[in-house]
Structures are given as structure tokens and as C-alpha cells.
PDB file of C-alpha atoms in Angstrom:
ATOM      1  CA  UNK W   1     177.222 127.303 112.636  1.00 44.00           C
ATOM      2  CA  UNK W   2     174.105 128.509 110.853  1.00 49.00           C
ATOM      3  CA  UNK W   3     170.770 126.913 111.602  1.00 50.00           C
ATOM      4  CA  UNK W   4     168.376 126.345 108.778  1.00 52.00           C
ATOM      5  CA  UNK W   5     164.634 126.060 109.262  1.00 51.00           C
ATOM      6  CA  UNK W   6     163.269 122.691 108.669  1.00 52.00           C
ATOM      7  CA  UNK W   7     160.770 122.462 105.813  1.00 53.00           C
ATOM      8  CA  UNK W   8     157.189 122.546 106.952  1.00 53.00           C
ATOM      9  CA  UNK W   9     155.465 119.183 107.344  1.00 55.00           C
ATOM     10  CA  UNK W  10     152.841 118.481 104.842  1.00 52.00           C
ATOM     11  CA  UNK W  11     150.037 116.019 105.387  1.00 51.00           C
ATOM     12  CA  UNK W  12     149.990 113.370 102.706  1.00 51.00           C
ATOM     13  CA  UNK W  13     146.932 113.525 100.568  1.00 50.00           C
ATOM     14  CA  UNK W  14     145.454 110.765  98.552  1.00 49.00           C
ATOM     15  CA  UNK W  15     146.141 111.067  94.846  1.00 51.00           C
ATOM     16  CA  UNK W  16     143.137 111.651  92.726  1.00 55.00           C
ATOM     17  CA  UNK W  17     141.622 108.410  91.452  1.00 54.00           C
ATOM     18  CA  UNK W  18     142.265 107.880  87.779  1.00 61.00           C
ATOM     19  CA  UNK W  19     139.138 107.749  85.515  1.00 71.00           C
ATOM     20  CA  UNK W  20     139.585 104.056  84.912  1.00 77.00           C
ATOM     21  CA  UNK W  21     139.717 103.316  88.651  1.00 83.00           C
ATOM     22  CA  UNK W  22     136.534 105.471  89.105  1.00 82.00           C
ATOM     23  CA  UNK W  23     134.679 103.475  86.422  1.00 84.00           C
ATOM     24  CA  UNK W  24     135.844 100.226  87.913  1.00 87.00           C
ATOM     25  CA  UNK W  25     134.721 101.278  91.413  1.00 87.00           C
ATOM     26  CA  UNK W  26     131.359 102.485  90.110  1.00 83.00           C
ATOM     27  CA  UNK W  27     130.961  99.120  88.257  1.00 83.00           C
ATOM     28  CA  UNK W  28     131.784  97.182  91.439  1.00 87.00           C
ATOM     29  CA  UNK W  29     129.244  99.130  93.415  1.00 85.00           C
ATOM     30  CA  UNK W  30     126.552  98.645  90.671  1.00 81.00           C
ATOM     31  CA  UNK W  31     127.119  94.956  90.693  1.00 87.00           C
ATOM     32  CA  UNK W  32     126.464  94.734  94.449  1.00 88.00           C
ATOM     33  CA  UNK W  33     123.393  96.963  94.104  1.00 86.00           C
ATOM     34  CA  UNK W  34     121.885  95.043  91.142  1.00 87.00           C
ATOM     35  CA  UNK W  35     119.907  92.500  93.298  1.00 87.00           C
ATOM     36  CA  UNK W  36     118.124  95.439  94.871  1.00 86.00           C
ATOM     37  CA  UNK W  37     118.024  97.836  91.902  1.00 85.00           C
ATOM     38  CA  UNK W  38     116.547  95.395  89.388  1.00 88.00           C
ATOM     39  CA  UNK W  39     113.418  94.674  91.322  1.00 88.00           C
ATOM     40  CA  UNK W  40     113.124  98.284  92.374  1.00 86.00           C
ATOM     41  CA  UNK W  41     113.191  99.382  88.747  1.00 87.00           C
ATOM     42  CA  UNK W  42     110.998  96.567  87.327  1.00 90.00           C
ATOM     43  CA  UNK W  43     108.266  96.426  90.041  1.00 90.00           C
ATOM     44  CA  UNK W  44     108.319 100.082  91.354  1.00 89.00           C
ATOM     45  CA  UNK W  45     109.722 102.736  89.086  1.00 90.00           C
ATOM     46  CA  UNK W  46     108.437 101.285  85.822  1.00 93.00           C
ATOM     47  CA  UNK W  47     104.868 100.812  87.011  1.00 92.00           C
ATOM     48  CA  UNK W  48     104.940 104.340  88.493  1.00 92.00           C
ATOM     49  CA  UNK W  49     106.019 105.741  85.219  1.00 94.00           C
ATOM     50  CA  UNK W  50     103.421 103.642  83.383  1.00 94.00           C
ATOM     51  CA  UNK W  51     100.577 104.783  85.647  1.00 94.00           C
ATOM     52  CA  UNK W  52     101.610 108.415  85.142  1.00 95.00           C
ATOM     53  CA  UNK W  53     101.322 107.843  81.388  1.00 96.00           C
ATOM     54  CA  UNK W  54      97.988 106.187  81.754  1.00 95.00           C
ATOM     55  CA  UNK W  55      96.686 109.049  83.854  1.00 95.00           C
ATOM     56  CA  UNK W  56      97.000 111.346  80.778  1.00 96.00           C
ATOM     57  CA  UNK W  57      94.765 109.029  78.722  1.00 94.00           C
ATOM     58  CA  UNK W  58      91.255 107.736  78.540  1.00 94.00           C
ATOM     59  CA  UNK W  59      91.459 103.964  78.682  1.00 93.00           C
ATOM     60  CA  UNK W  60      89.052 101.204  79.577  1.00 91.00           C
ATOM     61  CA  UNK W  61      91.713  98.419  79.631  1.00 89.00           C
ATOM     62  CA  UNK W  62      90.389  97.001  76.291  1.00 91.00           C
ATOM     63  CA  UNK W  63      90.342  99.578  73.567  1.00 91.00           C
ATOM     64  CA  UNK W  64      93.379 101.724  72.584  1.00 93.00           C
ATOM     65  CA  UNK W  65      94.264 104.596  74.770  1.00 94.00           C
ATOM     66  CA  UNK W  66      93.083 108.114  73.869  1.00 94.00           C
ATOM     67  CA  UNK W  67      95.158 111.169  74.869  1.00 95.00           C
ATOM     68  CA  UNK W  68      93.192 113.603  77.212  1.00 94.00           C
ATOM     69  CA  UNK W  69      96.013 115.441  78.953  1.00 92.00           C
ATOM     70  CA  UNK W  70      95.196 116.666  82.440  1.00 94.00           C
ATOM     71  CA  UNK W  71      91.395 116.178  82.019  1.00 95.00           C
ATOM     72  CA  UNK W  72      91.416 113.129  84.215  1.00 95.00           C
ATOM     73  CA  UNK W  73      92.931 115.083  87.068  1.00 95.00           C
ATOM     74  CA  UNK W  74      90.261 117.843  86.646  1.00 94.00           C
ATOM     75  CA  UNK W  75      87.431 115.368  86.612  1.00 94.00           C
ATOM     76  CA  UNK W  76      88.675 113.509  89.638  1.00 94.00           C
ATOM     77  CA  UNK W  77      89.181 116.658  91.651  1.00 94.00           C
ATOM     78  CA  UNK W  78      85.637 117.879  90.655  1.00 95.00           C
ATOM     79  CA  UNK W  79      84.020 114.532  91.655  1.00 93.00           C
ATOM     80  CA  UNK W  80      82.205 114.693  95.036  1.00 94.00           C
ATOM     81  CA  UNK W  81      83.115 111.017  95.515  1.00 93.00           C
ATOM     82  CA  UNK W  82      86.762 111.957  95.669  1.00 94.00           C
ATOM     83  CA  UNK W  83      86.281 114.412  98.399  1.00 95.00           C
ATOM     84  CA  UNK W  84      84.224 111.820 100.339  1.00 95.00           C
ATOM     85  CA  UNK W  85      86.800 109.189  99.895  1.00 96.00           C
ATOM     86  CA  UNK W  86      89.612 111.453 101.297  1.00 96.00           C
ATOM     87  CA  UNK W  87      87.442 112.408 104.210  1.00 96.00           C
ATOM     88  CA  UNK W  88      86.762 108.733 104.901  1.00 96.00           C
ATOM     89  CA  UNK W  89      90.477 107.957 104.700  1.00 96.00           C
ATOM     90  CA  UNK W  90      91.219 110.839 107.156  1.00 96.00           C
ATOM     91  CA  UNK W  91      88.515 109.488 109.535  1.00 96.00           C
ATOM     92  CA  UNK W  92      90.170 106.121 109.422  1.00 97.00           C
ATOM     93  CA  UNK W  93      93.616 107.659 110.189  1.00 96.00           C
ATOM     94  CA  UNK W  94      92.140 109.776 113.009  1.00 96.00           C
ATOM     95  CA  UNK W  95      90.823 106.704 114.742  1.00 96.00           C
ATOM     96  CA  UNK W  96      93.502 104.254 113.782  1.00 96.00           C
ATOM     97  CA  UNK W  97      96.742 106.222 114.658  1.00 96.00           C
ATOM     98  CA  UNK W  98      96.031 107.018 118.415  1.00 95.00           C
ATOM     99  CA  UNK W  99      94.586 103.534 119.010  1.00 96.00           C
ATOM    100  CA  UNK W 100      97.532 101.639 117.390  1.00 96.00           C
ATOM    101  CA  UNK W 101     100.121 103.881 119.043  1.00 96.00           C
ATOM    102  CA  UNK W 102      98.579 103.807 122.544  1.00 95.00           C
ATOM    103  CA  UNK W 103      98.032 100.032 122.370  1.00 95.00           C
ATOM    104  CA  UNK W 104     101.497  99.384 121.060  1.00 95.00           C
ATOM    105  CA  UNK W 105     103.151 101.631 123.672  1.00 95.00           C
ATOM    106  CA  UNK W 106     101.238  99.917 126.386  1.00 93.00           C
ATOM    107  CA  UNK W 107     102.299  96.459 125.289  1.00 93.00           C
ATOM    108  CA  UNK W 108     105.900  97.597 124.766  1.00 93.00           C
ATOM    109  CA  UNK W 109     106.069  98.955 128.350  1.00 93.00           C
ATOM    110  CA  UNK W 110     104.425  95.837 129.733  1.00 91.00           C
ATOM    111  CA  UNK W 111     106.780  93.463 127.852  1.00 89.00           C
ATOM    112  CA  UNK W 112     109.820  95.542 128.737  1.00 88.00           C
ATOM    113  CA  UNK W 113     109.564  94.465 132.259  1.00 83.00           C
ATOM    114  CA  UNK W 114     111.098  91.249 133.709  1.00 74.00           C
ATOM    115  CA  UNK W 115     108.347  88.598 133.594  1.00 76.00           C
ATOM    116  CA  UNK W 116     108.029  84.943 132.846  1.00 77.00           C
ATOM    117  CA  UNK W 117     107.183  83.972 129.237  1.00 79.00           C
ATOM    118  CA  UNK W 118     108.053  87.433 127.965  1.00 79.00           C
ATOM    119  CA  UNK W 119     109.489  86.175 124.657  1.00 84.00           C
ATOM    120  CA  UNK W 120     106.432  84.008 124.071  1.00 88.00           C
ATOM    121  CA  UNK W 121     104.099  86.905 124.582  1.00 86.00           C
ATOM    122  CA  UNK W 122     106.111  89.026 122.170  1.00 85.00           C
ATOM    123  CA  UNK W 123     105.843  86.335 119.522  1.00 88.00           C
ATOM    124  CA  UNK W 124     102.090  85.941 120.099  1.00 89.00           C
ATOM    125  CA  UNK W 125     101.443  89.740 119.836  1.00 89.00           C
ATOM    126  CA  UNK W 126     103.594  89.919 116.657  1.00 91.00           C
ATOM    127  CA  UNK W 127     101.769  86.987 114.986  1.00 92.00           C
ATOM    128  CA  UNK W 128      98.964  89.063 113.495  1.00 92.00           C
ATOM    129  CA  UNK W 129     101.470  91.317 111.712  1.00 93.00           C
ATOM    130  CA  UNK W 130     102.602  88.393 109.515  1.00 93.00           C
ATOM    131  CA  UNK W 131      99.068  87.097 108.998  1.00 93.00           C
ATOM    132  CA  UNK W 132      97.378  87.743 105.677  1.00 93.00           C
ATOM    133  CA  UNK W 133      95.025  90.736 105.653  1.00 93.00           C
ATOM    134  CA  UNK W 134      92.325  88.630 104.082  1.00 94.00           C
ATOM    135  CA  UNK W 135      92.425  86.212 106.943  1.00 94.00           C
ATOM    136  CA  UNK W 136      92.429  88.990 109.545  1.00 95.00           C
ATOM    137  CA  UNK W 137      89.533  90.855 107.826  1.00 95.00           C
ATOM    138  CA  UNK W 138      87.458  87.697 107.460  1.00 95.00           C
ATOM    139  CA  UNK W 139      88.021  86.822 111.137  1.00 95.00           C
ATOM    140  CA  UNK W 140      86.986  90.218 112.319  1.00 95.00           C
ATOM    141  CA  UNK W 141      84.020  90.270 109.987  1.00 94.00           C
ATOM    142  CA  UNK W 142      82.866  87.103 111.689  1.00 95.00           C
ATOM    143  CA  UNK W 143      83.609  88.378 115.170  1.00 95.00           C
ATOM    144  CA  UNK W 144      81.647  91.555 114.521  1.00 94.00           C
ATOM    145  CA  UNK W 145      78.773  89.888 112.828  1.00 94.00           C
ATOM    146  CA  UNK W 146      75.605  91.547 114.286  1.00 92.00           C
ATOM    147  CA  UNK W 147      73.565  88.388 114.372  1.00 90.00           C
ATOM    148  CA  UNK W 148      76.039  85.684 115.298  1.00 89.00           C
ATOM    149  CA  UNK W 149      79.363  87.347 116.218  1.00 92.00           C
ATOM    150  CA  UNK W 150      81.098  86.688 119.457  1.00 94.00           C
ATOM    151  CA  UNK W 151      81.486  90.358 120.301  1.00 94.00           C
ATOM    152  CA  UNK W 152      77.697  91.026 120.276  1.00 94.00           C
ATOM    153  CA  UNK W 153      77.174  87.765 122.112  1.00 94.00           C
ATOM    154  CA  UNK W 154      79.503  88.886 124.905  1.00 94.00           C
ATOM    155  CA  UNK W 155      77.899  92.294 125.068  1.00 92.00           C
ATOM    156  CA  UNK W 156      74.527  90.607 125.375  1.00 92.00           C
ATOM    157  CA  UNK W 157      75.756  88.715 128.451  1.00 92.00           C
ATOM    158  CA  UNK W 158      76.386  92.143 130.016  1.00 92.00           C
ATOM    159  CA  UNK W 159      73.051  93.366 129.098  1.00 92.00           C
ATOM    160  CA  UNK W 160      74.245  95.628 126.325  1.00 91.00           C
ATOM    161  CA  UNK W 161      72.708  95.543 122.845  1.00 91.00           C
ATOM    162  CA  UNK W 162      75.586  95.243 120.347  1.00 90.00           C
ATOM    163  CA  UNK W 163      75.594  97.658 117.356  1.00 93.00           C
ATOM    164  CA  UNK W 164      75.335  96.574 113.682  1.00 93.00           C
ATOM    165  CA  UNK W 165      79.104  97.007 113.313  1.00 94.00           C
ATOM    166  CA  UNK W 166      80.102  96.612 109.656  1.00 93.00           C
ATOM    167  CA  UNK W 167      76.426  96.555 108.508  1.00 93.00           C
ATOM    168  CA  UNK W 168      75.722  99.972 110.058  1.00 94.00           C
ATOM    169  CA  UNK W 169      76.961 103.160 108.365  1.00 94.00           C
ATOM    170  CA  UNK W 170      77.728 104.657 111.803  1.00 94.00           C
ATOM    171  CA  UNK W 171      79.749 101.620 113.075  1.00 95.00           C
ATOM    172  CA  UNK W 172      81.356 100.410 109.789  1.00 95.00           C
ATOM    173  CA  UNK W 173      84.434 102.595 109.999  1.00 96.00           C
ATOM    174  CA  UNK W 174      85.044 101.894 113.737  1.00 95.00           C
ATOM    175  CA  UNK W 175      84.865  98.141 112.812  1.00 96.00           C
ATOM    176  CA  UNK W 176      87.600  98.577 110.281  1.00 96.00           C
ATOM    177  CA  UNK W 177      89.676 100.755 112.629  1.00 96.00           C
ATOM    178  CA  UNK W 178      89.435  98.062 115.386  1.00 95.00           C
ATOM    179  CA  UNK W 179      90.530  95.304 113.064  1.00 95.00           C
ATOM    180  CA  UNK W 180      93.427  97.378 111.626  1.00 96.00           C
ATOM    181  CA  UNK W 181      94.704  98.472 115.005  1.00 95.00           C
ATOM    182  CA  UNK W 182      94.620  94.842 116.307  1.00 95.00           C
ATOM    183  CA  UNK W 183      96.661  93.610 113.382  1.00 95.00           C
ATOM    184  CA  UNK W 184      99.283  96.287 113.569  1.00 95.00           C
ATOM    185  CA  UNK W 185      99.775  96.420 117.366  1.00 94.00           C
ATOM    186  CA  UNK W 186     102.605  93.967 117.163  1.00 94.00           C
ATOM    187  CA  UNK W 187     104.563  96.005 114.696  1.00 95.00           C
ATOM    188  CA  UNK W 188     104.251  99.163 116.768  1.00 95.00           C
ATOM    189  CA  UNK W 189     105.035  97.203 119.908  1.00 95.00           C
ATOM    190  CA  UNK W 190     108.333  95.885 118.432  1.00 94.00           C
ATOM    191  CA  UNK W 191     109.494  99.318 117.326  1.00 95.00           C
ATOM    192  CA  UNK W 192     108.658 100.968 120.601  1.00 95.00           C
ATOM    193  CA  UNK W 193     110.048  98.161 122.567  1.00 94.00           C
ATOM    194  CA  UNK W 194     113.455  98.573 120.873  1.00 92.00           C
ATOM    195  CA  UNK W 195     113.285 102.313 121.693  1.00 93.00           C
ATOM    196  CA  UNK W 196     112.510 101.574 125.338  1.00 92.00           C
ATOM    197  CA  UNK W 197     115.415  99.140 125.732  1.00 91.00           C
ATOM    198  CA  UNK W 198     117.712 101.792 124.263  1.00 90.00           C
ATOM    199  CA  UNK W 199     116.932 104.198 127.225  1.00 90.00           C
ATOM    200  CA  UNK W 200     119.554 103.887 129.879  1.00 89.00           C
ATOM    201  CA  UNK W 201     118.032 102.654 133.232  1.00 88.00           C
ATOM    202  CA  UNK W 202     120.278 105.108 135.088  1.00 91.00           C
ATOM    203  CA  UNK W 203     118.004 107.944 134.041  1.00 89.00           C
ATOM    204  CA  UNK W 204     114.966 106.348 135.705  1.00 87.00           C
ATOM    205  CA  UNK W 205     116.977 105.419 138.807  1.00 90.00           C
ATOM    206  CA  UNK W 206     118.233 108.974 139.211  1.00 91.00           C
ATOM    207  CA  UNK W 207     114.759 110.351 138.807  1.00 91.00           C
ATOM    208  CA  UNK W 208     113.374 107.926 141.321  1.00 91.00           C
ATOM    209  CA  UNK W 209     115.971 108.920 143.884  1.00 90.00           C
ATOM    210  CA  UNK W 210     115.037 112.573 143.340  1.00 88.00           C
ATOM    211  CA  UNK W 211     111.434 111.705 144.206  1.00 90.00           C
ATOM    212  CA  UNK W 212     109.892 111.736 140.677  1.00 89.00           C
ATOM    213  CA  UNK W 213     106.617 109.782 140.371  1.00 91.00           C
ATOM    214  CA  UNK W 214     105.980 107.071 137.800  1.00 89.00           C
ATOM    215  CA  UNK W 215     103.967 109.547 135.679  1.00 91.00           C
ATOM    216  CA  UNK W 216     106.703 112.153 135.913  1.00 91.00           C
ATOM    217  CA  UNK W 217     109.381 109.662 134.854  1.00 91.00           C
ATOM    218  CA  UNK W 218     107.153 108.548 131.947  1.00 91.00           C
ATOM    219  CA  UNK W 219     106.456 112.143 130.797  1.00 91.00           C
ATOM    220  CA  UNK W 220     109.966 113.666 131.335  1.00 90.00           C
ATOM    221  CA  UNK W 221     112.245 110.653 130.460  1.00 90.00           C
ATOM    222  CA  UNK W 222     110.446 107.963 128.601  1.00 91.00           C
ATOM    223  CA  UNK W 223     108.439 109.926 126.090  1.00 91.00           C
ATOM    224  CA  UNK W 224     111.206 112.348 125.112  1.00 91.00           C
ATOM    225  CA  UNK W 225     113.858 109.672 124.620  1.00 92.00           C
ATOM    226  CA  UNK W 226     111.240 107.456 122.809  1.00 93.00           C
ATOM    227  CA  UNK W 227     110.545 110.269 120.296  1.00 93.00           C
ATOM    228  CA  UNK W 228     112.753 108.909 117.464  1.00 93.00           C
ATOM    229  CA  UNK W 229     110.852 105.582 117.629  1.00 94.00           C
ATOM    230  CA  UNK W 230     107.616 107.474 117.923  1.00 94.00           C
ATOM    231  CA  UNK W 231     108.436 109.525 114.775  1.00 94.00           C
ATOM    232  CA  UNK W 232     109.132 106.339 112.810  1.00 94.00           C
ATOM    233  CA  UNK W 233     105.885 104.758 113.873  1.00 95.00           C
ATOM    234  CA  UNK W 234     103.783 107.836 113.091  1.00 94.00           C
ATOM    235  CA  UNK W 235     105.354 108.251 109.612  1.00 94.00           C
ATOM    236  CA  UNK W 236     104.879 104.531 108.682  1.00 95.00           C
ATOM    237  CA  UNK W 237     101.398 104.364 110.185  1.00 95.00           C
ATOM    238  CA  UNK W 238     100.238 107.474 108.292  1.00 95.00           C
ATOM    239  CA  UNK W 239     101.567 106.133 105.059  1.00 94.00           C
ATOM    240  CA  UNK W 240      99.827 102.843 105.681  1.00 93.00           C
ATOM    241  CA  UNK W 241      96.657 104.613 106.729  1.00 95.00           C
ATOM    242  CA  UNK W 242      96.425 106.589 103.456  1.00 96.00           C
ATOM    243  CA  UNK W 243      96.751 103.383 101.538  1.00 95.00           C
ATOM    244  CA  UNK W 244      94.110 101.366 103.542  1.00 95.00           C
ATOM    245  CA  UNK W 245      92.296  98.988 101.242  1.00 95.00           C
ATOM    246  CA  UNK W 246      92.433  95.312 101.988  1.00 93.00           C
ATOM    247  CA  UNK W 247      90.366  95.239 105.260  1.00 94.00           C
ATOM    248  CA  UNK W 248      87.903  97.725 103.700  1.00 95.00           C
ATOM    249  CA  UNK W 249      87.425  95.668 100.520  1.00 94.00           C
ATOM    250  CA  UNK W 250      86.943  92.470 102.476  1.00 94.00           C
ATOM    251  CA  UNK W 251      84.830  93.612 105.379  1.00 94.00           C
ATOM    252  CA  UNK W 252      82.563  96.282 103.777  1.00 94.00           C
ATOM    253  CA  UNK W 253      83.492  96.738 100.143  1.00 92.00           C
ATOM    254  CA  UNK W 254      83.247 100.479 100.682  1.00 92.00           C
ATOM    255  CA  UNK W 255      79.744 100.217 102.145  1.00 89.00           C
ATOM    256  CA  UNK W 256      77.258 100.358 103.593  1.00 92.00           C
ATOM    257  CA  UNK W 257      76.041 103.181 101.471  1.00 89.00           C
ATOM    258  CA  UNK W 258      79.605 104.329 100.721  1.00 91.00           C
ATOM    259  CA  UNK W 259      80.253 104.980 104.330  1.00 93.00           C
ATOM    260  CA  UNK W 260      83.717 103.362 104.190  1.00 95.00           C
ATOM    261  CA  UNK W 261      84.745 104.049 100.581  1.00 95.00           C
ATOM    262  CA  UNK W 262      88.341 105.186 101.010  1.00 96.00           C
ATOM    263  CA  UNK W 263      90.655 106.480  98.260  1.00 96.00           C
ATOM    264  CA  UNK W 264      92.241 103.208  97.231  1.00 95.00           C
ATOM    265  CA  UNK W 265      88.854 101.524  97.212  1.00 95.00           C
ATOM    266  CA  UNK W 266      87.720 104.217  94.800  1.00 95.00           C
ATOM    267  CA  UNK W 267      90.759 103.629  92.635  1.00 95.00           C
ATOM    268  CA  UNK W 268      89.797  99.955  92.486  1.00 95.00           C
ATOM    269  CA  UNK W 269      86.191 100.735  91.510  1.00 94.00           C
ATOM    270  CA  UNK W 270      87.208 103.217  88.809  1.00 94.00           C
ATOM    271  CA  UNK W 271      89.535 100.700  87.261  1.00 93.00           C
ATOM    272  CA  UNK W 272      87.728  97.356  87.422  1.00 92.00           C
ATOM    273  CA  UNK W 273      84.050  98.335  87.753  1.00 91.00           C
ATOM    274  CA  UNK W 274      83.817 101.499  85.674  1.00 92.00           C
ATOM    275  CA  UNK W 275      86.617 100.917  83.206  1.00 92.00           C
ATOM    276  CA  UNK W 276      88.247 104.257  83.853  1.00 94.00           C
ATOM    277  CA  UNK W 277      91.964 103.343  84.269  1.00 94.00           C
ATOM    278  CA  UNK W 278      93.046 106.905  83.351  1.00 95.00           C
ATOM    279  CA  UNK W 279      90.922 108.437  86.065  1.00 95.00           C
ATOM    280  CA  UNK W 280      92.026 105.795  88.543  1.00 95.00           C
ATOM    281  CA  UNK W 281      95.643 106.512  87.682  1.00 96.00           C
ATOM    282  CA  UNK W 282      95.176 110.267  88.192  1.00 96.00           C
ATOM    283  CA  UNK W 283      93.567 109.666  91.529  1.00 96.00           C
ATOM    284  CA  UNK W 284      96.475 107.441  92.483  1.00 96.00           C
ATOM    285  CA  UNK W 285      98.912 110.168  91.716  1.00 96.00           C
ATOM    286  CA  UNK W 286      96.849 112.687  93.704  1.00 96.00           C
ATOM    287  CA  UNK W 287      97.041 110.334  96.693  1.00 96.00           C
ATOM    288  CA  UNK W 288     100.719 109.931  96.190  1.00 95.00           C
ATOM    289  CA  UNK W 289     101.149 113.775  96.214  1.00 96.00           C
ATOM    290  CA  UNK W 290      99.119 114.042  99.436  1.00 96.00           C
ATOM    291  CA  UNK W 291     101.152 111.314 101.111  1.00 95.00           C
ATOM    292  CA  UNK W 292     104.482 112.918 100.021  1.00 95.00           C
ATOM    293  CA  UNK W 293     103.446 116.291 101.278  1.00 96.00           C
ATOM    294  CA  UNK W 294     102.308 114.993 104.620  1.00 95.00           C
ATOM    295  CA  UNK W 295     105.646 113.062 104.996  1.00 94.00           C
ATOM    296  CA  UNK W 296     107.675 116.072 104.043  1.00 94.00           C
ATOM    297  CA  UNK W 297     105.802 118.169 106.675  1.00 94.00           C
ATOM    298  CA  UNK W 298     106.466 115.478 109.219  1.00 93.00           C
ATOM    299  CA  UNK W 299     110.151 115.488 108.442  1.00 91.00           C
ATOM    300  CA  UNK W 300     110.315 119.234 108.689  1.00 92.00           C
ATOM    301  CA  UNK W 301     108.392 119.497 111.940  1.00 91.00           C
ATOM    302  CA  UNK W 302     110.129 116.516 113.644  1.00 89.00           C
ATOM    303  CA  UNK W 303     113.117 118.820 114.328  1.00 85.00           C
ATOM    304  CA  UNK W 304     111.024 120.560 117.045  1.00 87.00           C
ATOM    305  CA  UNK W 305     110.056 117.548 119.055  1.00 87.00           C
ATOM    306  CA  UNK W 306     112.238 114.512 118.228  1.00 87.00           C
ATOM    307  CA  UNK W 307     115.263 114.165 120.575  1.00 82.00           C
ATOM    308  CA  UNK W 308     118.124 112.224 119.131  1.00 80.00           C
ATOM    309  CA  UNK W 309     120.405 113.024 122.027  1.00 65.00           C
TER     310      UNK W 309
END
């Protein structure tokens, strides 16, 4: 009797999808995406394309547009006010980002412990996040009023003479930073709290058994494992920081003496006060390029310090 080798087994492969089925599948996906795609196209992509077109023209919002090419970009880049606005924006970010992160992390670690009324405190700290910026800015403008504000009144009880806050060129930007950090603390707290709760408690218990101090556990366990949440907070906070406007416009209007005139405030002035919509659009696109570059650098560098394991 002769033995014949069995034919090799072949793994069944899915047959290629016919063109009609591909089109039907693509159409089904498009239908489900339409509720998100339509607002994205109408309210984001179309206005962006429109602002890019306006940036290539001279336009005062009334008369017909006049083509000037890249002249608006050259004028904006050569304007000393543009450099000052970017420097003021960077000064805001330099004060805002460490303050909002440190405060949010402190609250997150405090509310991550077992304590009575923890959920109530979480809701209270998150309440400013969903409050209108106009309301928050007006409230802080009143609190920091040099003549009748509660902050200077409390400092006076301690024998300290309060500064001029938003009326003083030296203290105007710190006033805006303080109000901004207070409003966004709840958002940072929620993100970092979710990151803390994702860290297994066994790591801390093992380190405690090995004799690690609280600072060593925080530095060697908490911060490295919290790095993905930290990365997200830093990216979002930087993007928001470059676009700061509402609190500046309400509290100081870019003053006093232009001490708080940030980039978006200058865009507003160019458009509605000076009638230079083309230059304002060019400045907006320059800001977009800066934000995009900073974000890409962060994404590139995060591989060195963000631990996803």
C-alpha cells in the first residue's frame, strides 16, 4: 500500500470586496459620520479657508477686497506690536501653565483619597470650568479691584498694601494668570485624577514595604505613570494659552499701556478697530503655524518622557 502525502492546509482568506460593496460600505460610513462632518466642514474648515483667502487681500469689511498677496504677512511680521503680542502671550503661558498644573495635581491627589464629601468637592472645583468666561473675568476684576476689591481688603487686614492688580502694568498679567488658572483648575484636576486612579495601588504598597518615603513614591511611581495624563494636559493648556483672549478683553482690554495685549487681542483690534481684516487674518495664520509647530514638537519629544507602560 502506497501512502500519499496529504495536500497542505491552506488558511482561508477573505475574498476581495467587490467595487459595489466597497461603495456601499463607504456610503454607510459617510452616513454615520455626517452629523460630525457637516458642522466640522461648515463651522471650521470653510471659515479657515475663508480666512486664508482674506489674508491675501486688503479689506476693511465694507469695501471690496483688493489682492495684495503676501504683503499682509510681511507687514504683520515687521510690526513691533506683533512681537510684543507674542511676548505677552508667552509670558502668560509661562505663568499660567505651571500654576494650573501644580494646582490641578494637588487637588487631584487630595481628592483621590478616601474622604467624606469627595464627590461634592469634585463638583465644586469643576464648576468654574463650565462657567462663562465673561462671568469669571468680571468676578475676578471685582475681586482684584485696587480700591474696593476683597483681595486688597484682606491684604490690608494683614498689614500689606495691595498692588494695583489689573490697573498696574506690572500686575496686570499676573491678575489674568490668576483668574485663568482658577477657572481651569477643575479641568486639569479631572484629567489628572483619572490618571491617578489608573495607577495600581500595589505599586505604592510594594514601595512602602521596601521603605520608600512619600516623596520617593511620588517621584518614582506617581509622576512617571501619570505622564500620559500630564502630556495631554500640557498640550491642551498650551493650545488654550496661545489663544487666550476672553479674560484679557474683559479684564484689561489689552492694557494698561498695552501690557497685556496678546496675539488674539491684536487680531480683534486689527479687525474691528482698525478695519484691517486682511492683516488680522494673516496674524491668525501665523499664530496657527506657531501652535502647530509647538504641538508637533511636543508630540515628537513626548516619546522620551511619556511612559505608556
